[in-house]
Coordinates of C-alpha atoms in Angstrom, one line a residue:
M178 CA 0.0 0.0 0.0
T179 CA 1.4 3.4 -1.0
H180 CA 1.9 6.1 1.6
L181 CA -0.8 8.1 -0.1
H182 CA -3.3 5.6 1.3
A183 CA -2.1 6.0 4.9
G184 CA -5.1 6.2 7.2
L185 CA -7.6 4.7 4.8
S186 CA -9.5 1.6 5.8
P187 CA -9.2 -1.5 3.5
E188 CA -12.9 -1.0 2.8
T189 CA -12.4 2.5 1.5
I190 CA -9.4 1.5 -0.6
E191 CA -11.5 -1.2 -2.2
K192 CA -14.3 1.3 -2.8
A193 CA -11.8 3.6 -4.5
R194 CA -10.7 0.7 -6.7
L195 CA -14.3 -0.3 -7.7
E196 CA -15.9 3.1 -8.0
L197 CA -13.0 5.4 -9.0
N198 CA -10.7 3.0 -10.9
E199 CA -7.9 3.7 -8.4
N200 CA -5.1 1.3 -8.7
P201 CA -2.4 1.5 -6.0
D202 CA 0.1 -0.3 -8.2
V203 CA 0.1 2.5 -10.8
L204 CA -0.9 5.4 -8.6
H205 CA 2.3 7.4 -8.9
Q206 CA 2.3 6.9 -12.7
D207 CA -1.2 8.3 -12.9
I208 CA -0.3 11.3 -10.8
Q209 CA 2.9 12.0 -12.9
Q210 CA 0.8 11.8 -16.1
V211 CA -1.4 14.6 -14.8
R212 CA 1.7 16.6 -13.6
D213 CA 3.3 16.2 -17.1
M214 CA 0.3 18.0 -18.7
I215 CA 1.0 21.2 -16.7
I216 CA 3.4 22.4 -19.4
T217 CA 0.5 22.7 -21.8
R218 CA -1.0 25.5 -19.8
P219 CA 1.7 28.2 -19.3
D220 CA -1.1 30.8 -18.8
I221 CA -2.0 29.3 -15.5
G222 CA 0.0 29.4 -12.3
F223 CA -0.2 25.9 -10.8
L224 CA 0.6 26.9 -7.2
R225 CA 0.5 23.3 -5.8
T226 CA 1.5 20.1 -7.7
D227 CA 2.4 17.6 -5.0
D228 CA 1.2 14.0 -5.2
A229 CA -1.5 14.3 -2.5
F230 CA -3.0 17.4 -4.1
I231 CA -3.1 16.0 -7.6
L232 CA -4.6 12.7 -6.3
R233 CA -7.8 14.5 -5.2
F234 CA -8.4 15.7 -8.8
L235 CA -7.9 12.2 -10.1
R236 CA -10.4 10.8 -7.6
A237 CA -12.9 13.5 -8.5
R238 CA -12.7 12.4 -12.2
K239 CA -12.4 8.7 -11.6
F240 CA -8.8 8.5 -12.7
H241 CA -9.3 9.9 -16.2
Q242 CA -6.1 11.7 -16.4
T243 CA -7.1 14.3 -19.1
D244 CA -10.3 15.1 -17.2
A245 CA -8.4 15.4 -13.9
F246 CA -5.9 17.8 -15.5
R247 CA -8.7 19.9 -16.9
L248 CA -10.2 20.1 -13.4
L249 CA -6.9 21.0 -11.9
A250 CA -6.4 23.8 -14.5
Q251 CA -9.9 25.1 -13.9
Y252 CA -9.3 25.1 -10.2
F253 CA -6.4 27.5 -10.5
Q254 CA -7.8 29.5 -13.4
Y255 CA -11.0 30.2 -11.4
R256 CA -8.8 31.6 -8.6
Q257 CA -6.8 33.7 -11.1
L258 CA -10.0 35.1 -12.7
N259 CA -11.6 35.9 -9.3
L260 CA -8.6 37.2 -7.3
D261 CA -10.7 39.3 -5.0
M262 CA -12.6 36.3 -3.8
F263 CA -9.3 34.6 -2.7
K264 CA -7.6 37.5 -1.0
N265 CA -7.3 36.8 2.7
F266 CA -8.9 33.4 2.0
K267 CA -9.1 32.2 5.6
A268 CA -11.7 31.9 8.4
D269 CA -10.9 35.1 10.1
D270 CA -11.5 37.2 7.1
P271 CA -14.4 39.5 8.2
G272 CA -16.8 38.5 5.4
I273 CA -16.0 34.8 5.6
K274 CA -16.2 34.9 9.4
R275 CA -19.7 36.5 9.4
A276 CA -20.9 33.9 6.9
L277 CA -19.6 31.0 9.0
I278 CA -21.1 32.3 12.2
D279 CA -24.4 32.7 10.4
G280 CA -24.3 29.1 9.5
F281 CA -23.0 29.2 5.9
P282 CA -22.5 26.3 5.5
G283 CA -23.7 24.0 8.2
V284 CA -21.7 20.8 8.4
L285 CA -23.1 17.7 10.2
E286 CA -20.7 15.9 12.5
N287 CA -21.9 12.4 11.4
R288 CA -21.7 11.1 7.8
D289 CA -24.5 9.4 5.9
H290 CA -24.7 5.6 5.4
C291 CA -22.4 5.9 2.4
G292 CA -19.7 7.8 4.4
R293 CA -20.5 11.1 2.7
K294 CA -20.3 14.4 4.6
I295 CA -23.6 16.3 4.8
L296 CA -23.6 20.1 4.3
L297 CA -26.6 22.2 5.1
L298 CA -27.8 25.6 3.9
F299 CA -30.7 27.3 5.6
A300 CA -31.5 29.9 2.9
A301 CA -33.7 32.1 4.9
N302 CA -30.7 32.9 7.2
W303 CA -29.2 35.0 4.5
D304 CA -29.3 38.5 5.9
Q305 CA -28.4 40.5 2.8
S306 CA -27.5 43.6 4.9
R307 CA -24.9 41.5 6.7
N308 CA -23.5 39.0 4.2
S309 CA -22.9 39.3 0.5
F310 CA -23.6 36.2 -1.7
V311 CA -19.9 36.2 -2.6
D312 CA -18.8 36.0 1.0
I313 CA -21.2 33.1 1.6
L314 CA -19.7 31.4 -1.5
R315 CA -16.2 32.1 -0.1
A316 CA -17.2 30.5 3.2
I317 CA -18.5 27.4 1.4
L318 CA -15.4 27.1 -0.7
L319 CA -13.1 27.5 2.3
S320 CA -15.1 24.9 4.2
L321 CA -14.7 22.5 1.3
E322 CA -11.0 23.1 1.2
V323 CA -10.8 22.1 4.9
L324 CA -13.0 19.0 4.4
I325 CA -11.4 17.7 1.2
E326 CA -8.1 17.2 3.1
D327 CA -9.8 14.1 4.5
Q328 CA -9.0 11.3 2.0
E329 CA -12.2 9.4 3.1
L330 CA -14.2 12.4 1.8
Q331 CA -12.2 12.5 -1.4
I332 CA -13.5 9.0 -2.1
N333 CA -16.9 9.1 -0.5
G334 CA -17.9 12.6 -1.3
F335 CA -20.5 15.1 -0.1
I336 CA -24.3 15.6 0.2
L337 CA -25.8 19.1 0.2
I338 CA -29.3 19.9 1.6
I339 CA -30.8 23.3 1.0
D340 CA -33.8 24.3 3.1
W341 CA -35.7 27.1 1.4
S342 CA -38.3 27.6 4.2
N343 CA -39.1 31.3 4.7
F344 CA -36.8 32.3 1.8
S345 CA -38.6 35.3 0.5
F346 CA -39.1 36.5 -3.1
K347 CA -37.1 39.6 -2.2
Q348 CA -34.2 37.5 -1.1
A349 CA -34.5 35.4 -4.3
S350 CA -34.4 38.5 -6.5
K351 CA -30.8 39.0 -5.4
L352 CA -29.8 35.7 -6.9
T353 CA -28.8 37.1 -10.3
P354 CA -27.7 34.9 -13.2
S355 CA -24.1 36.3 -12.9
I356 CA -23.6 35.3 -9.2
L357 CA -25.3 32.0 -9.7
R358 CA -23.0 31.2 -12.5
L359 CA -20.1 32.2 -10.3
A360 CA -21.2 29.6 -7.8
I361 CA -21.7 26.9 -10.4
E362 CA -18.2 27.6 -11.9
G363 CA -16.6 27.5 -8.4
L364 CA -18.4 24.3 -7.2
Q365 CA -19.2 22.2 -10.3
D366 CA -16.4 23.1 -12.7
S367 CA -13.5 24.0 -10.5
F368 CA -13.5 22.0 -7.3
P369 CA -12.3 18.4 -6.8
A370 CA -15.2 17.1 -4.8
R371 CA -17.7 14.4 -5.5
F372 CA -21.2 15.5 -4.8
G373 CA -23.6 12.6 -4.5
G374 CA -26.7 14.7 -4.3
V375 CA -28.1 18.2 -3.9
H376 CA -31.4 18.2 -2.1
F377 CA -33.9 21.1 -2.1
V378 CA -36.6 21.0 0.6
N379 CA -39.6 23.3 1.0
Q380 CA -38.7 25.3 -2.1
P381 CA -41.3 27.9 -3.3
W382 CA -42.3 28.4 -7.0
Y383 CA -39.7 31.1 -7.6
I384 CA -36.9 28.7 -6.7
H385 CA -38.2 26.4 -9.4
A386 CA -37.9 29.4 -11.8
L387 CA -34.3 30.0 -10.7
Y388 CA -33.5 26.4 -11.2
T389 CA -34.8 26.6 -14.8
L390 CA -32.6 29.6 -15.3
I391 CA -29.4 27.9 -14.2
K392 CA -30.2 24.5 -15.7
P393 CA -28.3 25.2 -19.0
F394 CA -25.1 25.8 -17.0
L395 CA -25.3 22.5 -15.2
K396 CA -23.7 19.3 -16.5
D397 CA -25.9 16.4 -17.2
K398 CA -24.4 14.5 -14.3
T399 CA -25.1 17.4 -12.0
R400 CA -28.7 17.7 -13.1
K401 CA -29.4 14.1 -12.4
R402 CA -28.1 14.6 -8.8
I403 CA -30.4 17.5 -8.0
F404 CA -33.6 16.4 -6.1
L405 CA -36.5 18.7 -5.5
H406 CA -38.5 17.3 -2.6
G407 CA -40.9 20.2 -1.8
N408 CA -42.4 19.4 1.6
N409 CA -42.1 15.7 1.1
L410 CA -39.6 14.4 3.7
N411 CA -40.4 10.8 2.9
S412 CA -38.7 11.2 -0.5
L413 CA -35.7 12.8 1.2
H414 CA -35.5 9.9 3.7
Q415 CA -35.4 7.4 0.9
L416 CA -32.1 8.8 -0.1
I417 CA -30.7 9.9 3.3
H418 CA -31.5 7.9 6.3
P419 CA -33.3 9.9 9.1
D420 CA -30.8 8.7 11.7
C421 CA -28.2 10.9 9.8
L422 CA -30.4 14.0 9.8
P423 CA -31.3 16.7 12.4
S424 CA -34.9 17.1 13.5
E425 CA -35.5 20.0 11.0
F426 CA -35.5 17.4 8.3
G427 CA -37.5 14.9 10.2
G428 CA -34.4 13.1 11.4
T429 CA -33.6 11.6 14.8
L430 CA -30.7 13.9 15.6
P431 CA -31.2 17.1 17.7
P432 CA -31.8 20.4 15.9
Y433 CA -28.7 21.7 14.2
D434 CA -26.6 24.2 16.1
M435 CA -25.6 26.9 13.7
G436 CA -22.4 27.6 15.6
T437 CA -21.0 24.0 15.2
W438 CA -18.9 24.5 12.1
A439 CA -17.9 28.1 12.8
R440 CA -16.4 26.9 16.2
T441 CA -14.5 24.1 14.3
L442 CA -12.8 26.6 12.0
L443 CA -12.5 29.6 14.3
G444 CA -11.6 27.7 17.5
P445 CA -13.4 26.1 20.3
D446 CA -13.3 28.9 22.9
Y447 CA -14.0 31.9 20.7
S448 CA -15.6 35.1 22.2
D449 CA -17.0 38.2 20.6
E450 CA -15.7 40.4 23.5
N451 CA -12.3 38.8 23.7
D452 CA -11.0 37.9 20.2
Y453 CA -7.9 35.8 20.0
T454 CA -6.0 33.9 17.4
H455 CA -6.2 30.1 17.1
T456 CA -3.7 28.2 15.0
S457 CA -5.4 25.5 13.1
Y458 CA -6.3 25.2 9.4
N459 CA -3.6 25.9 6.8
T460 CA -5.1 27.9 4.0
M461 CA -3.2 26.4 1.2
H462 CA -3.9 26.4 -2.6
V463 CA -3.7 30.2 -2.8
T464 CA 0.0 30.2 -2.2
H465 CA 2.4 27.3 -2.3
S466 CA 3.5 28.0 1.3
S467 CA 2.5 25.4 3.9
S468 CA 2.6 27.8 6.8
T469 CA -0.3 27.8 9.2
V470 CA -2.6 30.7 9.6
E471 CA -4.1 32.3 12.6
R472 CA -7.8 32.6 13.2
E473 CA -9.9 35.1 15.0
C474 CA -12.7 33.7 17.1
S475 CA -16.2 34.9 17.8
P476 CA -19.1 33.1 19.6
K477 CA -22.7 33.5 18.3
L478 CA -25.5 31.1 18.0
M479 CA -27.8 31.8 15.0
K480 CA -31.5 31.6 15.7
R481 CA -33.5 30.2 12.9
S482 CA -37.2 30.7 12.3
Q483 CA -37.4 27.0 11.6
S484 CA -39.9 24.5 13.0
V485 CA -38.8 21.2 14.4
V486 CA -40.9 18.6 12.5
E487 CA -41.9 15.0 13.0
P488 CA -40.4 12.4 10.7
G489 CA -42.1 12.4 7.3
T490 CA -43.4 15.9 7.5
L491 CA -42.1 19.4 6.9
K492 CA -43.9 22.6 7.8
H493 CA -45.0 24.5 4.7
E494 CA -43.8 28.0 5.4
E495 CA -44.3 29.6 2.0
Q496 CA -47.8 30.7 1.3
H497 CA -47.2 31.2 -2.4
E498 CA -46.1 27.7 -3.3
N499 CA -48.3 26.1 -5.9
E500 CA -48.7 22.8 -7.7
N501 CA -45.5 23.3 -9.6
T502 CA -43.5 22.7 -6.5
Q503 CA -44.2 19.0 -6.1
P504 CA -41.1 16.9 -5.5
L505 CA -39.2 15.7 -8.5
L506 CA -36.8 12.9 -7.6
A507 CA -34.8 12.8 -10.8
L508 CA -34.1 15.6 -13.3
D509 CA -32.5 14.5 -16.6

């Protein structure tokens, strides 16, 4: 077994072989083939090219070397084209910090039955006077950078659940095509993560309209992994077991604490009145340096206007939802 598999269980290594075409015997050759392609893109600054880094791109593209290199190039090109997004790209950046404290994103401690990490977005928590959409996107991308360091997640992937309860038409009007496309390019086209599903719950009619707007920018594979459940939690539970979910989604876990992930990134003892620095996550991939960064800490629990529901039901908060918002479990 190669050192690149250190810490992985035999079951996960076998899963990588079966699902991702990962072969330990030729792993270093596969990585070198991707590295050798870098010379073909002199317009891009490849700021990190070590074996462990390139490996996550191979896993994200099932060891198709050309596709993996294309993703690697797009990863760095996206950062070059959006330099402002990646300035001070760390948890204590004021914009990222506010978004994290407000629960963007939520990250469940436990994984689902397939070993995937579950991310949550409570859309109604978007206070547009406090957080820009770009800062929320930056917080999500930074969170993924932290999580993708885990080799198990490189192989098993992620699940995203977006709860649209109480998300107003006024809030939705700020989701312009340009910023939605920015998010799609950053998450779908330029990040080495495997997303096993994106689940919408309690979405109003205007979210369906937005989905229609962005659908042309989505890859076929992505469209097939978007599930619109409406207020039907039973369809959600067919794909994600209730014992993996908090009570907001009819699960058996306690209600989600919005401060959980913020405390993980900002430090366990953070305080608004007494900010301090906490050495933890290394914000790599913007520079090649492996130096650690300091984080400022701040405690705040976000209150959600979100009802706790019984399994199989979800309170219907939007009064304008119509028949077009029935759950669709597969979109081709």
